[in-house]
Coordinates of C-alpha atoms in Angstrom, one line a residue:
M1 CA 101.8 62.6 32.7
K2 CA 98.8 61.0 34.4
A3 CA 95.5 62.4 35.7
V4 CA 93.1 60.8 38.1
L5 CA 89.4 61.8 38.1
I6 CA 87.5 60.6 41.2
Q7 CA 83.9 60.3 40.0
L8 CA 82.1 60.1 43.4
A9 CA 78.6 58.8 43.9
V10 CA 76.6 61.2 46.1
R11 CA 74.1 58.9 47.9
E12 CA 70.9 60.3 49.6
K13 CA 71.3 58.5 52.9
E14 CA 75.0 59.0 53.3
Q15 CA 76.2 61.7 55.6
P16 CA 78.9 64.2 54.5
R17 CA 81.3 62.8 57.0
Q18 CA 80.9 59.3 55.7
R19 CA 81.4 60.6 52.1
S20 CA 84.6 62.4 53.2
Q21 CA 85.8 59.1 54.7
R22 CA 85.2 57.3 51.5
V23 CA 87.2 59.9 49.6
Q24 CA 90.1 59.5 52.0
Q25 CA 90.0 55.7 51.4
M26 CA 90.1 56.2 47.7
L27 CA 93.1 58.5 48.0
S28 CA 94.8 55.9 50.2
Q29 CA 94.2 53.3 47.6
I30 CA 95.8 55.5 45.0
A31 CA 98.8 56.1 47.2
E32 CA 99.1 52.4 48.2
S33 CA 98.9 51.2 44.6
R34 CA 102.0 53.3 43.9
Q35 CA 100.3 54.4 40.6
F36 CA 102.1 57.7 39.9
C37 CA 99.8 60.6 39.2
D38 CA 100.4 64.3 38.4
L39 CA 96.8 65.6 38.8
V40 CA 93.9 64.5 41.0
L41 CA 90.4 66.1 40.5
L42 CA 87.2 65.6 42.4
P43 CA 83.6 66.8 41.6
E44 CA 81.5 69.8 42.6
L45 CA 80.0 70.0 46.1
W46 CA 80.5 66.3 46.6
K47 CA 80.3 66.7 50.4
T48 CA 76.8 68.2 50.3
G49 CA 75.3 67.1 47.0
F50 CA 74.5 70.0 44.7
S51 CA 70.8 69.6 44.9
N52 CA 70.6 69.3 48.7
F53 CA 69.8 73.0 49.0
G54 CA 68.3 72.7 52.5
Q55 CA 71.8 71.7 53.8
Y56 CA 73.8 74.6 52.3
A57 CA 73.6 76.9 55.3
R58 CA 74.5 74.1 57.8
I59 CA 77.4 72.6 55.8
A60 CA 79.1 75.9 54.7
E61 CA 82.4 76.5 56.5
S62 CA 85.7 78.3 55.9
M63 CA 88.1 76.6 53.5
G64 CA 90.8 76.1 56.1
G65 CA 90.0 72.5 56.9
T66 CA 89.7 71.5 53.3
I67 CA 92.9 73.1 52.4
R68 CA 94.8 71.5 55.3
T69 CA 93.4 68.0 54.5
F70 CA 94.1 68.1 50.8
S71 CA 97.4 69.8 51.1
R72 CA 98.6 66.7 53.0
W73 CA 97.3 64.5 50.2
A74 CA 98.9 66.7 47.5
Q75 CA 102.2 66.2 49.3
R76 CA 101.7 62.5 49.9
L77 CA 100.8 61.8 46.2
S78 CA 103.2 64.5 44.8
C79 CA 100.5 65.8 42.6
T80 CA 98.5 68.9 41.7
M81 CA 95.3 68.5 43.7
I82 CA 92.0 70.0 42.9
P83 CA 89.7 68.6 45.6
G84 CA 86.4 69.6 44.0
S85 CA 84.3 72.5 45.2
S86 CA 82.9 73.2 48.7
L87 CA 80.4 75.5 50.2
E88 CA 82.7 78.3 51.5
K89 CA 81.4 80.6 54.3
R90 CA 83.3 83.8 53.6
A91 CA 84.5 86.4 56.1
D92 CA 81.8 88.7 54.9
G93 CA 79.1 86.1 55.7
K94 CA 78.4 85.3 52.1
V95 CA 78.5 81.7 50.9
S96 CA 80.2 80.7 47.6
N97 CA 80.8 77.5 45.6
T98 CA 84.6 77.4 45.9
T99 CA 87.4 75.3 44.4
P100 CA 91.0 75.5 45.5
L101 CA 94.1 74.4 43.5
I102 CA 96.9 72.9 45.6
L103 CA 100.4 72.3 44.4
P104 CA 102.5 69.1 45.1
D105 CA 104.4 70.9 47.9
G106 CA 101.1 71.5 49.7
T107 CA 100.8 75.2 48.9
Q108 CA 97.6 76.7 47.6
A109 CA 98.2 78.3 44.1
A110 CA 94.6 79.5 43.3
E111 CA 91.1 79.6 44.6
Y112 CA 88.1 79.8 42.2
R113 CA 84.6 80.9 43.3
K114 CA 82.0 79.8 40.7
L115 CA 81.0 82.7 38.5
H116 CA 77.8 81.4 36.8
L117 CA 75.2 80.3 39.4
F118 CA 72.5 78.0 38.1
G119 CA 68.9 79.3 38.5
Y120 CA 66.9 76.9 36.4
R121 CA 64.9 74.7 38.8
S122 CA 67.7 75.3 41.3
R123 CA 68.3 77.5 44.4
E124 CA 72.0 78.0 43.8
R125 CA 71.6 81.6 42.6
E126 CA 69.3 82.3 45.6
L127 CA 71.6 80.8 48.2
L128 CA 75.1 81.6 47.0
S129 CA 77.2 84.5 45.9
P130 CA 79.2 84.4 42.7
G131 CA 83.0 84.9 42.5
E132 CA 84.7 88.0 41.2
G133 CA 86.8 86.6 38.3
I134 CA 88.6 83.7 36.7
A135 CA 91.4 81.7 38.3
V136 CA 94.5 80.5 36.3
A137 CA 97.7 79.3 37.9
D138 CA 101.0 77.8 37.0
T139 CA 101.5 74.2 38.1
P140 CA 104.0 71.4 37.3
I141 CA 101.5 70.1 34.6
G142 CA 101.1 73.4 32.9
R143 CA 99.1 76.6 33.3
V144 CA 95.7 75.5 34.7
G145 CA 92.3 77.3 34.5
L146 CA 89.5 76.4 36.9
A147 CA 85.8 76.2 36.1
T148 CA 82.7 74.7 37.7
C149 CA 79.8 72.9 36.0
Y150 CA 77.4 75.5 34.6
D151 CA 80.4 77.6 33.5
L152 CA 80.7 75.2 30.6
R153 CA 77.8 77.0 28.9
F154 CA 79.7 80.3 28.9
P155 CA 82.5 80.2 26.3
E156 CA 83.7 83.7 27.1
Q157 CA 85.0 82.5 30.5
F158 CA 87.2 79.8 28.9
R159 CA 88.5 82.3 26.3
A160 CA 89.4 84.7 29.1
M161 CA 91.4 81.8 30.7
V162 CA 93.2 81.2 27.5
D163 CA 94.0 84.9 27.3
A164 CA 95.5 84.5 30.7
G165 CA 97.7 81.7 29.4
A166 CA 95.7 78.6 30.3
E167 CA 96.7 75.3 28.6
I168 CA 94.6 73.0 30.7
F169 CA 91.0 73.4 32.0
C170 CA 90.0 71.6 35.1
V171 CA 86.2 71.5 35.6
T172 CA 84.5 70.2 38.7
A173 CA 80.8 69.4 38.2
A174 CA 77.5 68.1 39.4
W175 CA 75.9 67.8 35.9
P176 CA 72.5 66.0 35.8
L177 CA 71.8 62.8 33.8
V178 CA 68.9 64.5 32.1
R179 CA 71.3 66.8 30.2
L180 CA 74.1 64.2 29.6
S181 CA 74.3 64.9 25.8
D182 CA 74.9 68.6 26.6
W183 CA 77.7 67.7 28.9
R184 CA 79.5 65.5 26.4
L185 CA 79.2 68.2 23.7
L186 CA 80.3 71.1 25.8
C187 CA 83.3 69.4 27.3
R188 CA 84.6 68.6 23.8
V189 CA 83.8 72.0 22.3
R190 CA 85.4 74.0 25.2
A191 CA 88.6 72.0 24.7
M192 CA 88.6 72.1 20.9
E193 CA 87.8 75.8 20.4
N194 CA 90.5 76.8 22.9
Q195 CA 93.1 74.1 21.9
C196 CA 93.4 73.1 25.6
F197 CA 93.3 69.9 27.5
L198 CA 90.1 69.6 29.5
F199 CA 89.6 67.4 32.5
A200 CA 86.0 67.4 33.8
C201 CA 85.1 65.4 36.9
N202 CA 81.3 64.9 37.5
N203 CA 79.2 63.5 40.3
A204 CA 77.4 60.2 40.0
G205 CA 74.6 58.9 42.3
T206 CA 71.4 60.8 43.3
H207 CA 71.2 63.9 45.5
G208 CA 68.1 66.0 46.2
G209 CA 66.2 63.8 43.8
T210 CA 68.5 64.6 40.9
A211 CA 70.5 61.9 39.2
G212 CA 74.1 62.8 38.4
A213 CA 75.3 62.1 34.8
G214 CA 78.7 60.7 35.7
H215 CA 80.7 60.5 32.4
S216 CA 83.7 62.3 33.8
M217 CA 86.2 62.8 30.9
A218 CA 89.5 63.9 29.6
V219 CA 89.5 65.7 26.3
A220 CA 92.6 66.5 24.1
P221 CA 93.2 69.9 22.7
D222 CA 91.8 68.8 19.3
G223 CA 88.5 67.7 20.9
T224 CA 89.3 64.0 21.0
I225 CA 87.9 62.2 24.1
L226 CA 90.9 60.5 25.7
A227 CA 89.0 58.7 28.4
E228 CA 85.4 58.7 29.7
A229 CA 83.8 57.2 32.8
G230 CA 80.4 55.5 32.9
E231 CA 77.4 56.6 35.0
D232 CA 78.4 54.9 38.3
E233 CA 81.1 55.7 40.8
E234 CA 84.5 55.3 39.2
I235 CA 88.2 56.3 39.4
L236 CA 89.2 57.3 35.9
H237 CA 92.9 57.2 35.0
V238 CA 94.3 58.9 31.9
S239 CA 97.7 59.6 30.4
F240 CA 98.4 62.9 28.6
D241 CA 101.3 64.9 27.2
P242 CA 101.0 68.7 28.1
S243 CA 103.3 69.5 25.1
D244 CA 100.4 68.5 22.8
V245 CA 98.9 72.0 23.4
K246 CA 101.9 73.9 22.1
Q247 CA 102.3 71.5 19.2
L248 CA 98.7 71.8 18.1
R249 CA 98.6 75.6 18.4
E250 CA 101.8 75.8 16.2
R251 CA 100.5 73.3 13.7
F252 CA 97.0 74.7 13.4
P253 CA 97.2 78.3 14.8
V254 CA 93.4 79.0 15.1
L255 CA 93.9 81.2 18.1
Q256 CA 96.2 83.5 16.1
D257 CA 93.4 84.2 13.6
R258 CA 91.0 85.6 16.2
V259 CA 89.4 89.0 15.3
Q260 CA 88.4 91.3 18.2
I261 CA 84.7 92.1 17.6
Q262 CA 83.5 95.4 19.1

């Protein structure tokens, strides 16, 4: 199977509508190239730019338009589509950092609202409301668990997704360049300790004065990096075999040796 990670550059002077148009062009290029793909993943808050906190209230909207747009792309590309996260204005007036998961037939299989909100030199915790739980769903590529950026620092979330049957983690992110070494370490560790594939799509460019780290990557269940982007905008292609998860877990059954600690 093949995954495509669209590492988008968020540019300071580019309007959200212009950025959305660029994403549509990238998806068109993928479709026209006839390069078959099973999974497409985009970064966190790529429409807004994570650090553009002053724009949050103006940009937030219901998820309906995003779902409709990317449902069409999921059907056109015949792939599982995770279109990154968006600022969702909820029915109760709260705003969340929300990522949908769309199946190849265009139906929505899951919706994940970011649980761990970043408060260090950030207004995310002030401006947004966290989600209520994990999101894991069956897809043609396997059972997928969703996470967003800062969640990588909380191993209990990923273990909870494994307990819910996850075989693949898809992480949408806006991780900063200043903590690139942490990003590379945490992506590998979350995959290895849970014996799952991990696909992590990060932003590039600069938004709100913060430089994105790029380095989107695909990690195998044993922690091996299968593919990794650089720091600039890039479309990363990677082949993988979902059966590797089951084979590794049977050959080296670490998860069976877990002890429940009270």
